[in-house]
Coordinates of C-alpha atoms and ligand atoms in Angstrom, one line a residue:
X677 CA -21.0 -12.2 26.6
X678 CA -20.3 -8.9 25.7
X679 CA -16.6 -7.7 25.5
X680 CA -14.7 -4.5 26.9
X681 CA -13.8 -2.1 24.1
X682 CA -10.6 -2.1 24.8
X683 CA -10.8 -5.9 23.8
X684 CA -12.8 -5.6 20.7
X685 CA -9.6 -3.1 19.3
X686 CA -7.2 -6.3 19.8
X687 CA -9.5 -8.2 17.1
X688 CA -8.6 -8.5 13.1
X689 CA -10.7 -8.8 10.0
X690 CA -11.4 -12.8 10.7
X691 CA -12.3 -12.3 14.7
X692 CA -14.5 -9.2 14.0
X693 CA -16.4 -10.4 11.1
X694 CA -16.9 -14.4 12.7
X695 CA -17.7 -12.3 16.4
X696 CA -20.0 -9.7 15.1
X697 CA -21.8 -13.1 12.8
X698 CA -22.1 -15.5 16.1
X699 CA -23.7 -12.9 18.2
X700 CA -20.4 -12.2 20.0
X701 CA -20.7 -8.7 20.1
X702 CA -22.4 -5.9 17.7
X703 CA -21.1 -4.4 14.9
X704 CA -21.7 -1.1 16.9
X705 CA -19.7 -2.3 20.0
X706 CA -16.9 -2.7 17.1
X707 CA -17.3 0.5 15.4
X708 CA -17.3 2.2 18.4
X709 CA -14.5 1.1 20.3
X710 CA -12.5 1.7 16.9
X711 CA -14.0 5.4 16.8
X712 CA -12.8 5.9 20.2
X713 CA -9.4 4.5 19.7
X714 CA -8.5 6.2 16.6
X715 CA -9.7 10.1 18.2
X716 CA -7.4 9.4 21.1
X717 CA -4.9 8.7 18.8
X718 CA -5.1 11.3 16.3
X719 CA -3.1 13.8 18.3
X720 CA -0.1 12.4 18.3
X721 CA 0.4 10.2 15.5
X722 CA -1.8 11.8 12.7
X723 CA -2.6 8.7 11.0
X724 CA -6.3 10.3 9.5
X725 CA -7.1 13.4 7.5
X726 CA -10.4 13.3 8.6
X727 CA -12.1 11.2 11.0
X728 CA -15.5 9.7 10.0
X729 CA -17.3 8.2 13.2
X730 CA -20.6 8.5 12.1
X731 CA -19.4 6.5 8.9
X732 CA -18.6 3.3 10.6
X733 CA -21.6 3.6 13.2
X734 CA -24.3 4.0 10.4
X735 CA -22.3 1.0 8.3
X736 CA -22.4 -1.3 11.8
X737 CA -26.5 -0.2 12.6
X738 CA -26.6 -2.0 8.7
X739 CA -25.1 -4.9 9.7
X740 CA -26.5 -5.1 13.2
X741 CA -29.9 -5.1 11.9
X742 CA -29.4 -6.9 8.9
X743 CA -28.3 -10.1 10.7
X744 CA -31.4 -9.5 13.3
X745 CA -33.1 -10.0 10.5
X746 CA -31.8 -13.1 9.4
X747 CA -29.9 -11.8 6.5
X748 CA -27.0 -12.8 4.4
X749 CA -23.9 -11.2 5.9
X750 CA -20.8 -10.0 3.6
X751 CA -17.3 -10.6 3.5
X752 CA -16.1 -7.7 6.0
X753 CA -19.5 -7.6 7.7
X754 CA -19.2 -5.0 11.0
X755 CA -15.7 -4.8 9.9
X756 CA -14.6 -0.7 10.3
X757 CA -11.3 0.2 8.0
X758 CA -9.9 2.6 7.5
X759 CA -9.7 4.1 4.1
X760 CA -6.7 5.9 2.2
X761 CA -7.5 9.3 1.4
X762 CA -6.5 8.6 -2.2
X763 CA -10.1 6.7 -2.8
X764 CA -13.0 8.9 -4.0
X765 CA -15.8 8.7 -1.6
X766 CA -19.2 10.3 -2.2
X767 CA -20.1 13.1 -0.2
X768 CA -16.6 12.7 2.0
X769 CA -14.0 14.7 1.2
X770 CA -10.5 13.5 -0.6
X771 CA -7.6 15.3 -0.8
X772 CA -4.8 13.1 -1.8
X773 CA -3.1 15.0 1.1
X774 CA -2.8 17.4 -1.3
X775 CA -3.9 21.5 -1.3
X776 CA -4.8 21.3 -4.7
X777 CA -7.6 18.6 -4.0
X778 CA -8.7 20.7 -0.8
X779 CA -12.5 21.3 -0.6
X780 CA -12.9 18.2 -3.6
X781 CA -16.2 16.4 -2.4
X782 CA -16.8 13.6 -4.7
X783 CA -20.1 13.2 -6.6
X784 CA -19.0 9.2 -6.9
X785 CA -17.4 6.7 -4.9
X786 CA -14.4 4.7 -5.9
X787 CA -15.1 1.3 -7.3
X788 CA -13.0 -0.2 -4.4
X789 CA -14.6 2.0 -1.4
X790 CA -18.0 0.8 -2.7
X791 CA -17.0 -3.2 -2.7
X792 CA -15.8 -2.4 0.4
X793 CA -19.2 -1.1 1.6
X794 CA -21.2 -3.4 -0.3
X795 CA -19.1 -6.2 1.8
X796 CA -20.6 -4.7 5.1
X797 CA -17.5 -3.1 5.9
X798 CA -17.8 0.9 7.7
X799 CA -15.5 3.8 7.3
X800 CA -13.8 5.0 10.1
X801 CA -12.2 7.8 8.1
X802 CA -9.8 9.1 5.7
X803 CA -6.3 7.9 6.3
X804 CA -3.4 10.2 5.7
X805 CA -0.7 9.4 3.0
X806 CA 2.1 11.0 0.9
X807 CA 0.9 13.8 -1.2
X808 CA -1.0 12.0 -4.6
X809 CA 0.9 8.8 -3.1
X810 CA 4.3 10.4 -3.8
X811 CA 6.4 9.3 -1.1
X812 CA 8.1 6.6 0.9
X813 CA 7.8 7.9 4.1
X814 CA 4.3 10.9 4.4
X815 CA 6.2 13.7 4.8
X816 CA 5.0 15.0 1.6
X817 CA 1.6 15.1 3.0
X818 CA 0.2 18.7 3.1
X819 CA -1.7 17.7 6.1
X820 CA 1.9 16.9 8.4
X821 CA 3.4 13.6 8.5
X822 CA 2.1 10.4 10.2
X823 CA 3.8 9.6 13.1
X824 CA 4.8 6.1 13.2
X825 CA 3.5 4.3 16.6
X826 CA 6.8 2.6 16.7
X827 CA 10.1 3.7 18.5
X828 CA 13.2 2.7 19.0
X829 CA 14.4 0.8 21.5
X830 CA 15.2 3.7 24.2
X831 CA 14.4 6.6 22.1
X832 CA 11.5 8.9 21.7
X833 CA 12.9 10.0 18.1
X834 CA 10.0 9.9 16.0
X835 CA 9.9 7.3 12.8
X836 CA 8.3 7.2 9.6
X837 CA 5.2 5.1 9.3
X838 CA 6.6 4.5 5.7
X839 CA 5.1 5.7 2.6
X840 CA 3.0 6.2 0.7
X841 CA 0.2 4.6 2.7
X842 CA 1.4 5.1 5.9
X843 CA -1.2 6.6 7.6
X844 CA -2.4 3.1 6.8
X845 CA 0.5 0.9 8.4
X846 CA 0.8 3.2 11.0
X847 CA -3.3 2.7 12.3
X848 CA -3.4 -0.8 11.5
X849 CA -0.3 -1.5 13.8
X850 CA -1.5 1.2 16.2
X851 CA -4.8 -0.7 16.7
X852 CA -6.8 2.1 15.8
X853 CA -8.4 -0.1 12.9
X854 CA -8.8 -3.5 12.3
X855 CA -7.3 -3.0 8.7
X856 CA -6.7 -0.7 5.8
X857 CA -6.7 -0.2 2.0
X858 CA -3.9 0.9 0.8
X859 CA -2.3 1.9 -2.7
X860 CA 0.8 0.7 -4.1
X861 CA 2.4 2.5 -7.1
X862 CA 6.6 1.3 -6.6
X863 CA 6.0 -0.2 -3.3
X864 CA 3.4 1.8 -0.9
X865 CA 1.8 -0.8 0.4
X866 CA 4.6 -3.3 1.3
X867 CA 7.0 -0.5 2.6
X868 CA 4.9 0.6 5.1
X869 CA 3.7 -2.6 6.4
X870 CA 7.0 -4.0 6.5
X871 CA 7.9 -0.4 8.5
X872 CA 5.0 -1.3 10.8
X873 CA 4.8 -4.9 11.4
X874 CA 2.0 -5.7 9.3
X875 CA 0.8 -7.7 6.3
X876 CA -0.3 -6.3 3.2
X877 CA -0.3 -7.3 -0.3
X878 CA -0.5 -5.8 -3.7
X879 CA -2.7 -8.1 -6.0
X880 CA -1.6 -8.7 -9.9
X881 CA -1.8 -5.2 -11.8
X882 CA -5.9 -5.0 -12.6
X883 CA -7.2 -7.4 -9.7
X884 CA -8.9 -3.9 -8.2
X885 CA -10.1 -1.5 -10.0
X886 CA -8.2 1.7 -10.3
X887 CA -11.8 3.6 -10.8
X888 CA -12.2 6.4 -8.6
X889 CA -8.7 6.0 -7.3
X890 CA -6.5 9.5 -7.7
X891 CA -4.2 8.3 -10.6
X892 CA -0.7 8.5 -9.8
X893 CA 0.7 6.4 -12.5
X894 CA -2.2 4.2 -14.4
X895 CA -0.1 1.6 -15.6
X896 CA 2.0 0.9 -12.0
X897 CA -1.1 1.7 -9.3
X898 CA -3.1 -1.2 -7.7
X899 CA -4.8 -1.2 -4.7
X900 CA -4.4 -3.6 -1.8
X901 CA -5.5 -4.7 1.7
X902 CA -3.0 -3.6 4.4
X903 CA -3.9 -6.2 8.0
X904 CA -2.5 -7.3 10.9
X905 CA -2.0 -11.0 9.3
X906 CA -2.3 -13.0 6.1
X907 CA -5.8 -14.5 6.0
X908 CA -7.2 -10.8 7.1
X909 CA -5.6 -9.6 3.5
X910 CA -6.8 -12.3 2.1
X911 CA -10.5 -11.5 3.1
X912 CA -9.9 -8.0 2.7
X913 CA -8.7 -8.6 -1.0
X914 CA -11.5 -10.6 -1.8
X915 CA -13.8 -7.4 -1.1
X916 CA -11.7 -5.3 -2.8
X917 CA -10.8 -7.3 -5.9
X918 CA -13.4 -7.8 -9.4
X919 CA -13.7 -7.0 -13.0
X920 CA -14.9 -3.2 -13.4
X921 CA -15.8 -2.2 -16.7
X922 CA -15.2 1.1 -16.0
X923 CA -11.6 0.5 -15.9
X924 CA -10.5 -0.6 -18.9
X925 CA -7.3 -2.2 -17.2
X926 CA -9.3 -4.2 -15.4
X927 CA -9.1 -7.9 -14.8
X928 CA -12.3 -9.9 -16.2
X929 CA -11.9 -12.8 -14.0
X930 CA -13.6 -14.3 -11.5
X931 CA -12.4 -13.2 -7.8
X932 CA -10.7 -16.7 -6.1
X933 CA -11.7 -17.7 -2.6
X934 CA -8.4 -16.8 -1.3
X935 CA -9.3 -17.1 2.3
X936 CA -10.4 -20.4 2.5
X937 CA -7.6 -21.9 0.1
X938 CA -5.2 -20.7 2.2
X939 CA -3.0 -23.1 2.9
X940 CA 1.0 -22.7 4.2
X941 CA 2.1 -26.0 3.5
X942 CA 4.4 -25.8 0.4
X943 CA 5.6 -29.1 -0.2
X944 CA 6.1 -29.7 -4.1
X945 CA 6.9 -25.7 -4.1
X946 CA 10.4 -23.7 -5.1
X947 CA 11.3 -20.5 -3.8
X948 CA 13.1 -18.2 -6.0
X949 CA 15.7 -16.3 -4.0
X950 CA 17.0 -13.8 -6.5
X951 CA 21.2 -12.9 -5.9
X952 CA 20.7 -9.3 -7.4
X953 CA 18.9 -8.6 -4.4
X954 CA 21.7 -9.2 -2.1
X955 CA 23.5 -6.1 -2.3
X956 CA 26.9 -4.8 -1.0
X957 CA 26.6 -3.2 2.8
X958 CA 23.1 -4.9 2.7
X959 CA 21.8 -3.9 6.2
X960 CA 23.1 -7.1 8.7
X961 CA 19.1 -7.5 10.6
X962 CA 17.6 -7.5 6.8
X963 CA 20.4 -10.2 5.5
X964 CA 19.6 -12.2 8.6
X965 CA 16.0 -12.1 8.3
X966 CA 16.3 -12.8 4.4
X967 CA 18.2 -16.0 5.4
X968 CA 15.4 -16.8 8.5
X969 CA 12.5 -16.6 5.3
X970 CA 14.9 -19.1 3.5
X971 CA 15.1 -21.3 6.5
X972 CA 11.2 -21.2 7.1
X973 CA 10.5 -21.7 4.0
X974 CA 12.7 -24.5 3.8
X975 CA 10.8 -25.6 6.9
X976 CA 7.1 -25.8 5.4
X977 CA 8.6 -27.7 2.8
X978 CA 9.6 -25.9 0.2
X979 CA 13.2 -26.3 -2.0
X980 CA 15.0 -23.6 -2.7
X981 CA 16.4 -22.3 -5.2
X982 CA 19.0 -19.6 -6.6
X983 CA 17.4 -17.4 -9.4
X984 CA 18.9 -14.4 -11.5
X985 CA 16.8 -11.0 -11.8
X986 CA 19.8 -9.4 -14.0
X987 CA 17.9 -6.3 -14.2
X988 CA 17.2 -5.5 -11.3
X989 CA 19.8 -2.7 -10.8
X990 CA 18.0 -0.6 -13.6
X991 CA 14.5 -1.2 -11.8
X992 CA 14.7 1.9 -9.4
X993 CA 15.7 4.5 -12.4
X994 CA 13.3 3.3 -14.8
X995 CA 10.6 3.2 -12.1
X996 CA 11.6 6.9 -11.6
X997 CA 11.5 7.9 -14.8
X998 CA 8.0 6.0 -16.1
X999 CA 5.8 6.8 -12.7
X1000 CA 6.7 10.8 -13.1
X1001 CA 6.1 10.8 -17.0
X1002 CA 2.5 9.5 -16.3
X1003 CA 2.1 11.6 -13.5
X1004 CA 2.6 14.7 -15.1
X1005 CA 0.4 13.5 -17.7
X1006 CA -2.1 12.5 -14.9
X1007 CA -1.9 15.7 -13.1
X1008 CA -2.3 18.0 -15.8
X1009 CA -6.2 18.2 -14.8
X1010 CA -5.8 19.7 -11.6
X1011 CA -6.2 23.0 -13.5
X1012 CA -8.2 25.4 -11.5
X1013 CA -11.3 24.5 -13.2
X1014 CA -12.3 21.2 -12.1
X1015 CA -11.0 20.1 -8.6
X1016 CA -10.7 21.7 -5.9
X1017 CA -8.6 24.4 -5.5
X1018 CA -8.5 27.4 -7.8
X1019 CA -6.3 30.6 -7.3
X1020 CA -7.9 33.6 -9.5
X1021 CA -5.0 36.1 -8.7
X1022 CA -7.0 39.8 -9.7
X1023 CA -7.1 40.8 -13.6
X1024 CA -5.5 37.2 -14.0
X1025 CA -6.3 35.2 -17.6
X1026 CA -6.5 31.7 -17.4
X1027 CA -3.2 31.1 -18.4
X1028 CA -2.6 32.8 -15.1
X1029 CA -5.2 30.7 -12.8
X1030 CA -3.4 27.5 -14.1
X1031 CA 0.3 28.1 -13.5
X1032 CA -0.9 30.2 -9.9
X1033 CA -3.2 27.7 -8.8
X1034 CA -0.7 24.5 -9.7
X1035 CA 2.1 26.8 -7.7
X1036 CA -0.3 27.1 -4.5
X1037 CA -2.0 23.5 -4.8
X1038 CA 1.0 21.0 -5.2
X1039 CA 4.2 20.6 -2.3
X1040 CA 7.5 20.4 -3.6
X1041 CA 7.7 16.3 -4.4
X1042 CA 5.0 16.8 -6.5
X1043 CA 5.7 19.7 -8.9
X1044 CA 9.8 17.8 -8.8
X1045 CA 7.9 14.3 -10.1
X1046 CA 6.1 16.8 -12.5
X1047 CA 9.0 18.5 -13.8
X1048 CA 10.8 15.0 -14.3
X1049 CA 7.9 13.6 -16.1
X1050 CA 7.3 16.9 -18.4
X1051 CA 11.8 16.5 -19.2
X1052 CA 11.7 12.6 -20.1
X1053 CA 8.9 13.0 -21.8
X1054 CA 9.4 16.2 -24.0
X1055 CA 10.8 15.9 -27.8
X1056 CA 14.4 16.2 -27.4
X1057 CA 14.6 13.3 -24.4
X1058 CA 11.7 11.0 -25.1
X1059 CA 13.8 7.9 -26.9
X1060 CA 16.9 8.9 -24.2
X1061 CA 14.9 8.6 -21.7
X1062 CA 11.4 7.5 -21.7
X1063 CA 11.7 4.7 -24.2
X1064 CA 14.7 3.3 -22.8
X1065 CA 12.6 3.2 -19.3
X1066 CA 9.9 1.3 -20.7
X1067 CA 12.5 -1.1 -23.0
X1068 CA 14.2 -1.7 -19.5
X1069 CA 10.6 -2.1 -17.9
X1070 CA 10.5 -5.2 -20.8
X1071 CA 13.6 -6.9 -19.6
X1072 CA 12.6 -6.8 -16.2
X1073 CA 9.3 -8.6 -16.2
X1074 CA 11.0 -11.0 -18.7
X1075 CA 13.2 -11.5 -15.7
X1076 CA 10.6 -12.6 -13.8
X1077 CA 9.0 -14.9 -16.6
X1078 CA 12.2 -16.5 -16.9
X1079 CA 12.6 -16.9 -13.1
X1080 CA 8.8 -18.4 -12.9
X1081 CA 9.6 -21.0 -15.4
X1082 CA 11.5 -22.9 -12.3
X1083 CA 10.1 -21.1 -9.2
X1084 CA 6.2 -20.6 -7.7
X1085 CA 7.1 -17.6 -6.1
X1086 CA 9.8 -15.3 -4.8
X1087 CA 11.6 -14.5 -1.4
X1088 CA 13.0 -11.0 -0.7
X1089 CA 13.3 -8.4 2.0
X1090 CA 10.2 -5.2 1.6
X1091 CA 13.0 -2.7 2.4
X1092 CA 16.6 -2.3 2.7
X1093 CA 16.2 -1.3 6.3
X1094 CA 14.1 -0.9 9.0
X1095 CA 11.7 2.7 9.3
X1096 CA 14.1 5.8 9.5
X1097 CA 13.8 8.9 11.4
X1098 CA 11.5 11.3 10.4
X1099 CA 13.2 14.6 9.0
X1100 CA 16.4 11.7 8.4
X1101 CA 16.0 11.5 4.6
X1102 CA 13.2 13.8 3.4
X1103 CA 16.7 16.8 2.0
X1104 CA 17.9 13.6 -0.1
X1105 CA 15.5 12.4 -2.6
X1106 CA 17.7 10.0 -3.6
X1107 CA 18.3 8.5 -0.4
X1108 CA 14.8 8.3 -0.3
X1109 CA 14.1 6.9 -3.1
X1110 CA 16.7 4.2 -2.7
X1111 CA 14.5 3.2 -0.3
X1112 CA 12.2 0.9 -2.8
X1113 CA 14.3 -0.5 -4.1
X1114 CA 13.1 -4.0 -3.7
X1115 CA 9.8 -3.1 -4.5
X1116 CA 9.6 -1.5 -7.5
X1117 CA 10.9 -4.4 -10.0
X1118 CA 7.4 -6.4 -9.2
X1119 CA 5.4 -3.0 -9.7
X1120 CA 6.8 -3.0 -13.3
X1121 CA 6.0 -6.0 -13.9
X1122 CA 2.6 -6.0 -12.4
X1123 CA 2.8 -9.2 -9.9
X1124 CA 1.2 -9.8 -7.1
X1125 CA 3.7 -9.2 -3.8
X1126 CA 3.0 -9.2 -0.5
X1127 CA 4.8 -7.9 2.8
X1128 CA 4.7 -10.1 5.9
X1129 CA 6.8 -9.6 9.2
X1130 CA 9.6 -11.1 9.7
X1131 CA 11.1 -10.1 13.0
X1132 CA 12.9 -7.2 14.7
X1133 CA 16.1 -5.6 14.2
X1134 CA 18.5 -4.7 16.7
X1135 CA 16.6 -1.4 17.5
X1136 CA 13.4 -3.3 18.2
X1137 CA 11.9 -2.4 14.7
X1138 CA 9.7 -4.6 12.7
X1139 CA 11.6 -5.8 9.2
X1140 CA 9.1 -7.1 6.8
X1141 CA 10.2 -10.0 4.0
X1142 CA 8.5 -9.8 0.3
X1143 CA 7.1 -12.5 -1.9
X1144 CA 6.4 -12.0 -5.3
X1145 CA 4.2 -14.3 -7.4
X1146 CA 3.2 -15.2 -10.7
X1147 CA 0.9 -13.3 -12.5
X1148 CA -2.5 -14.6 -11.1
X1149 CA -1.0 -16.0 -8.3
X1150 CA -1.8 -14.0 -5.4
X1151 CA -2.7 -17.8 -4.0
X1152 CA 0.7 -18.8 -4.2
X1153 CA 1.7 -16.0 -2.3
X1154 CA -0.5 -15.4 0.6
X1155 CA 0.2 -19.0 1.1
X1156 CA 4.1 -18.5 1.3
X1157 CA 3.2 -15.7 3.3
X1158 CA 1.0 -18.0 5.9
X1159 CA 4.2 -20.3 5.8
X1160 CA 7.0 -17.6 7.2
X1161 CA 3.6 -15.6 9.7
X1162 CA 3.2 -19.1 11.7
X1163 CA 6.8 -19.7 11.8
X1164 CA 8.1 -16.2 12.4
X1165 CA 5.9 -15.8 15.7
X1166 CA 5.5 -12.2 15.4
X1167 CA 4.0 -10.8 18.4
X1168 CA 5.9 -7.6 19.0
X1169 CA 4.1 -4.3 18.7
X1170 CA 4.2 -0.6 19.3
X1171 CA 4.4 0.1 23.3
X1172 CA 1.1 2.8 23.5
X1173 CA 2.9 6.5 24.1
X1174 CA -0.3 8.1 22.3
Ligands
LIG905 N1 7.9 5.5 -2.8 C1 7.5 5.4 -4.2 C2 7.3 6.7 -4.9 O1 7.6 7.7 -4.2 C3 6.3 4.5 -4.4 C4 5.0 5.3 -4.1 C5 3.8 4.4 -4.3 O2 3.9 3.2 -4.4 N2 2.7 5.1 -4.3 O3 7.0 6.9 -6.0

């Protein structure tokens, strides 16, 4: 029986792949009804920088006839994504929503992309982000925001999708693709999914292989599955995840089978709830939502427990001091010469073409993050400020190593409040950045964290709680995640205005 298209766009990761494997429907129905989806879409919400239909048709004809054949099928077999325009892919353009990288065809394809591929997945194009993944909320893209598909109760005021992969949250919860990859560097893949209403999780620092992704800052950027529910990222991350020589961060160790471990009953488990986290004026909806986790939690059997993160309040300035010293650093090669853009003005030397074309190529976020990163790192300020970033970065994960002596894993909101108006914060970078708050600490200490919904807040927005595990242990934490999904009975979703 062959489904509408309309249906086929309700399905996730698990339904696609088991559907397109039993005969169900094609990979090309899928692919299809996703390219037709995410077109009508693109108007109004902008979630892609460039759509790729042909992409995920050629990537579902594979599949289709490969299982006519009788072969093997992968992981995300006649599965379309959508892809993050911050991963290199051969022959398709990637801009990091950036001017600079405008015109930048790849001769390679990320390491990620290609497991991705490999896994029978198809690319239904290049999702728009923050500009090189600077951002919590897209406006620094060069190619206009996102537009989140959610609103406010009673209001057409248009909301952030998050940042920085929120052309990713904001197609998954659209339903304009079955799932995402998505980049996290101090929190962009769990902000926008709890901003959104959807899953996704950033593995253990070197689970995915940074190769071919535009480095932001090397020693904080993982990639991740973003999805509409917990076993989907844990499919998704199985794809994604695998030693890569090429990056010599890289995890040598064999890839778990996540999905079929999964398993949300936590007797035997403690929870970690973390009293740092619980600030003054903490948004009411996020504290009550905190305290439903707690309650769930408590429900599939877990104790819990009070923990101290004592560091926590120097996370947030030493995240913002390391991620822009490695940025400049990283983004010292968009020079002119190699990438993309190059601005020549006449009788110029190449003194000239650098500082012109850097001026013409990068938006404002990015030269301020390069400015910041050139100051803490430069002679007079390195031990002020740069040192004492990565001494604090020290305390913090021992904070954490501490804390996992007692606990499995940790329970705290994504964000400190639900998605905020577009245009609302993007004059205050500080506001802005306040905004990650509770995601950075786990970035700096490489664990794996995830985002799952939680419920909505009074405005009818999605809230999204975090759990943070051991190293190693994204287990632990899809599993805690699978515990608050099938007790939160999140159903909600964007009304379609597009
Ligand atoms: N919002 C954070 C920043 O602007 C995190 C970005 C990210 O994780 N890529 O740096």
């Amino acid at each position: 029986m062959s489904k509408t298209d309309n249906a086929l766009t309700e399905l996730g990761v698990a339904a696609i792949r088991d559907g397109v494997a039993s005969g169900t429907f094609t990979a090309a129905e899928v692919a299809a009804a996703f390219n037709t989806a995410a077109a009508e879409a693109q108007g109004a919400l902008n979630a892609f920088i460039k759509l790729t239909p042909e992409k995920a048709l050629e990537a579902a004809a594979k599949v289709d006839a490969a299982r006519a054949a009788g072969q093997p099928l992968g992981k995300m077999a006649g599965v379309p994504i959508g892809m993050k325009d911050l991963f290199a892919t051969c022959g398709t353009e990637t801009t990091a929503a950036s001017k600079i990288l405008e015109g930048f065809v790849p001769p390679y394809e990320s390491t990620v992309s290609q497991k991705l591929w490999d896994a029978g997945a198809g690319m239904l194009g290049k999702l728009n982000l923050d500009q090189f993944a600077m951002g919590s909320s897209n406006e620094t893209s060069a190619f206009g925001n996102v537009i989140s598909p959610w609103r406010r109760e009673g209001s057409t005021a248009e909301l952030a999708p998050g940042g920085s992969s929120g052309g990713s949250s904001a197609a998954v919860s659209a339903r304009i693709a079955p799932a995402a990859t998505g980049t996290d560097t101090g929190g962009s893949i769990r902000q926008p999914a709890a901003f959104t209403g959807i899953s996704g999780i950033k593995p253990t620092y070197g689970r995915c292989s940074r190769w071919g992704i535009v480095a932001f800052a090397s020693s904080l950027d993982q990639a991740g599955p973003m999805a509409r529910d917990v076993r989907d990222c844990a499919i998704m991350l199985e794809a994604m995840a695998g030693f890569d020589p090429k990056d010599s961060t890289s995890l040598n160790m064999p890839v778990p089978a996540w999905e079929t471990s999964l398993n949300a009953d936590l007797r035997g488990k403690k929870v970690g709830i973390p009293r740092e986290y619980r600030m003054d004026g903490m948004d009411a909806d996020v504290a009550r939502a905190w305290d439903d986790g707690i309650a769930w939690l408590k429900d599939a059997g877990a104790e819990i427990v009070d923990i101290n993160l004592a560091h926590t309040k120097y996370a947030l300035p030493a995240y913002y001091i390391i991620a822009p010293a490695e940025a400049s650093s990283n983004l010292a090669r968009y020079d002119g010469v190699r990438y993309g853009l190059r601005d020549l003005p006449q009788g110029a030397g190449l003194q000239d073409m650098y500082a012109a074309t850097r001026a013409a190529g990068f938006g404002a976020e990015v030269r301020r993050r390069i400015l910041i990163g050139t100051y803490v790192l430069s002679a007079g300020f390195y031990d002020a400020y740069y040192t004492q970033a990565q001494k604090v970065r020290t305390l913090i994960s021992r904070d954490f190593m501490d804390a996992f002596q007692t606990v499995d894993v940790i329970l705290a909101p994504t964000a400190p409040t639900a998605a905020f108006g577009l245009g609302e914060m993007v004059s205050d970078p500080l506001a802005m950045y306040l905004n990650d708050v509770f995601a950075v600490p786990a970035s700096l200490a490489g664990l794996p964290a995830m985002s799952v919904p939680a419920g909505l807040d009074r405005q009818g927005l999605p809230l999204g709680l975090q759990l943070i595990g051991r190293p190693f242990d994204e287990q632990g934490v899809l599993d805690a995640g699978l515990a608050i999904e099938s007790r939160a009975g999140f159903t909600a979703r964007p009304a379609k205005w597009w």
